[in-house]
Amino acid sequence: MIFSEYKNIISEISATKSELKRIGNNINQMAKHLNENKNNQTKELMSDYQNQLENLENKIQEVVHFISEGE
């Protein structure tokens, strides 16, 4: 692998870390919300969480593919 490929991998890992932080924040917000007041917003929060989790899984797959295939 050349240096620019490693830079791309590091960039993808950094983006993944940022997404993990956002997901963690969302989980904390959902827990707080559930503890304070229970209403229909919970479904929206869970849907948002699921979408972010799917995006993260896709990014991880891209990084794994990039590393294993060298593309």
PDB file of C-alpha atoms in Angstrom:
ATOM      1  CA  MET A   1       0.000   0.000   0.000  1.00  0.00           C
ATOM      2  CA  ILE A   2       1.144   3.503  -0.691  1.00  0.00           C
ATOM      3  CA  PHE A   3       1.018   6.383   1.747  1.00  0.00           C
ATOM      4  CA  SER A   4      -2.082   7.980   0.204  1.00  0.00           C
ATOM      5  CA  GLU A   5      -4.000   4.731   0.678  1.00  0.00           C
ATOM      6  CA  TYR A   6      -3.108   4.706   4.363  1.00  0.00           C
ATOM      7  CA  LYS A   7      -4.263   8.325   4.609  1.00  0.00           C
ATOM      8  CA  ASN A   8      -7.604   7.280   3.117  1.00  0.00           C
ATOM      9  CA  ILE A   9      -7.927   4.449   5.630  1.00  0.00           C
ATOM     10  CA  ILE A  10      -7.141   6.789   8.520  1.00  0.00           C
ATOM     11  CA  SER A  11      -9.679   9.276   7.194  1.00  0.00           C
ATOM     12  CA  GLU A  12     -12.380   6.594   7.008  1.00  0.00           C
ATOM     13  CA  ILE A  13     -11.589   5.369  10.516  1.00  0.00           C
ATOM     14  CA  SER A  14     -11.770   8.939  11.811  1.00  0.00           C
ATOM     15  CA  ALA A  15     -15.159   9.423  10.148  1.00  0.00           C
ATOM     16  CA  THR A  16     -16.330   6.163  11.697  1.00  0.00           C
ATOM     17  CA  LYS A  17     -15.232   7.318  15.153  1.00  0.00           C
ATOM     18  CA  SER A  18     -17.217  10.522  14.682  1.00  0.00           C
ATOM     19  CA  GLU A  19     -20.302   8.561  13.701  1.00  0.00           C
ATOM     20  CA  LEU A  20     -19.911   6.316  16.741  1.00  0.00           C
ATOM     21  CA  LYS A  21     -19.835   9.402  18.969  1.00  0.00           C
ATOM     22  CA  ARG A  22     -23.034  10.715  17.370  1.00  0.00           C
ATOM     23  CA  ILE A  23     -24.725   7.358  17.825  1.00  0.00           C
ATOM     24  CA  GLY A  24     -23.642   7.281  21.468  1.00  0.00           C
ATOM     25  CA  ASN A  25     -25.069  10.759  21.972  1.00  0.00           C
ATOM     26  CA  ASN A  26     -28.337   9.662  20.390  1.00  0.00           C
ATOM     27  CA  ILE A  27     -28.550   6.651  22.675  1.00  0.00           C
ATOM     28  CA  ASN A  28     -28.019   8.893  25.697  1.00  0.00           C
ATOM     29  CA  GLN A  29     -30.710  11.287  24.459  1.00  0.00           C
ATOM     30  CA  MET A  30     -33.143   8.417  23.943  1.00  0.00           C
ATOM     31  CA  ALA A  31     -32.492   7.041  27.421  1.00  0.00           C
ATOM     32  CA  LYS A  32     -32.976  10.477  28.965  1.00  0.00           C
ATOM     33  CA  HIS A  33     -36.139  11.009  26.957  1.00  0.00           C
ATOM     34  CA  LEU A  34     -37.561   7.643  27.962  1.00  0.00           C
ATOM     35  CA  ASN A  35     -36.824   8.340  31.608  1.00  0.00           C
ATOM     36  CA  GLU A  36     -38.349  11.834  31.567  1.00  0.00           C
ATOM     37  CA  ASN A  37     -41.468  11.522  29.465  1.00  0.00           C
ATOM     38  CA  LYS A  38     -42.820   8.795  27.293  1.00  0.00           C
ATOM     39  CA  ASN A  39     -44.463   9.894  24.041  1.00  0.00           C
ATOM     40  CA  ASN A  40     -44.461   9.220  20.288  1.00  0.00           C
ATOM     41  CA  GLN A  41     -41.107  10.912  19.703  1.00  0.00           C
ATOM     42  CA  THR A  42     -39.429   7.729  20.879  1.00  0.00           C
ATOM     43  CA  LYS A  43     -40.276   5.992  17.589  1.00  0.00           C
ATOM     44  CA  GLU A  44     -38.661   8.848  15.646  1.00  0.00           C
ATOM     45  CA  LEU A  45     -35.542   8.705  17.796  1.00  0.00           C
ATOM     46  CA  MET A  46     -35.267   4.951  17.360  1.00  0.00           C
ATOM     47  CA  SER A  47     -35.698   5.281  13.589  1.00  0.00           C
ATOM     48  CA  ASP A  48     -32.952   7.912  13.476  1.00  0.00           C
ATOM     49  CA  TYR A  49     -30.701   5.672  15.547  1.00  0.00           C
ATOM     50  CA  GLN A  50     -31.334   2.733  13.223  1.00  0.00           C
ATOM     51  CA  ASN A  51     -30.486   4.835  10.154  1.00  0.00           C
ATOM     52  CA  GLN A  52     -27.247   6.051  11.696  1.00  0.00           C
ATOM     53  CA  LEU A  53     -26.307   2.526  12.696  1.00  0.00           C
ATOM     54  CA  GLU A  54     -26.904   1.284   9.147  1.00  0.00           C
ATOM     55  CA  ASN A  55     -24.766   4.128   7.762  1.00  0.00           C
ATOM     56  CA  LEU A  56     -21.995   3.205  10.168  1.00  0.00           C
ATOM     57  CA  GLU A  57     -22.151  -0.447   9.164  1.00  0.00           C
ATOM     58  CA  ASN A  58     -21.844   0.578   5.507  1.00  0.00           C
ATOM     59  CA  LYS A  59     -18.810   2.750   6.230  1.00  0.00           C
ATOM     60  CA  ILE A  60     -17.135  -0.045   8.155  1.00  0.00           C
ATOM     61  CA  GLN A  61     -17.744  -2.399   5.232  1.00  0.00           C
ATOM     62  CA  GLU A  62     -16.193   0.168   2.864  1.00  0.00           C
ATOM     63  CA  VAL A  63     -13.081   0.395   5.038  1.00  0.00           C
ATOM     64  CA  VAL A  64     -12.788  -3.382   5.323  1.00  0.00           C
ATOM     65  CA  HIS A  65     -13.194  -3.735   1.564  1.00  0.00           C
ATOM     66  CA  PHE A  66     -10.626  -1.005   0.942  1.00  0.00           C
ATOM     67  CA  ILE A  67      -8.094  -2.682   3.209  1.00  0.00           C
ATOM     68  CA  SER A  68      -8.677  -6.230   1.982  1.00  0.00           C
ATOM     69  CA  GLU A  69      -8.929  -5.462  -1.731  1.00  0.00           C
ATOM     70  CA  GLY A  70      -6.546  -2.522  -1.860  1.00  0.00           C
ATOM     71  CA  GLU A  71      -9.109  -0.463  -3.787  1.00  0.00           C
TER      72      GLU A  71
END
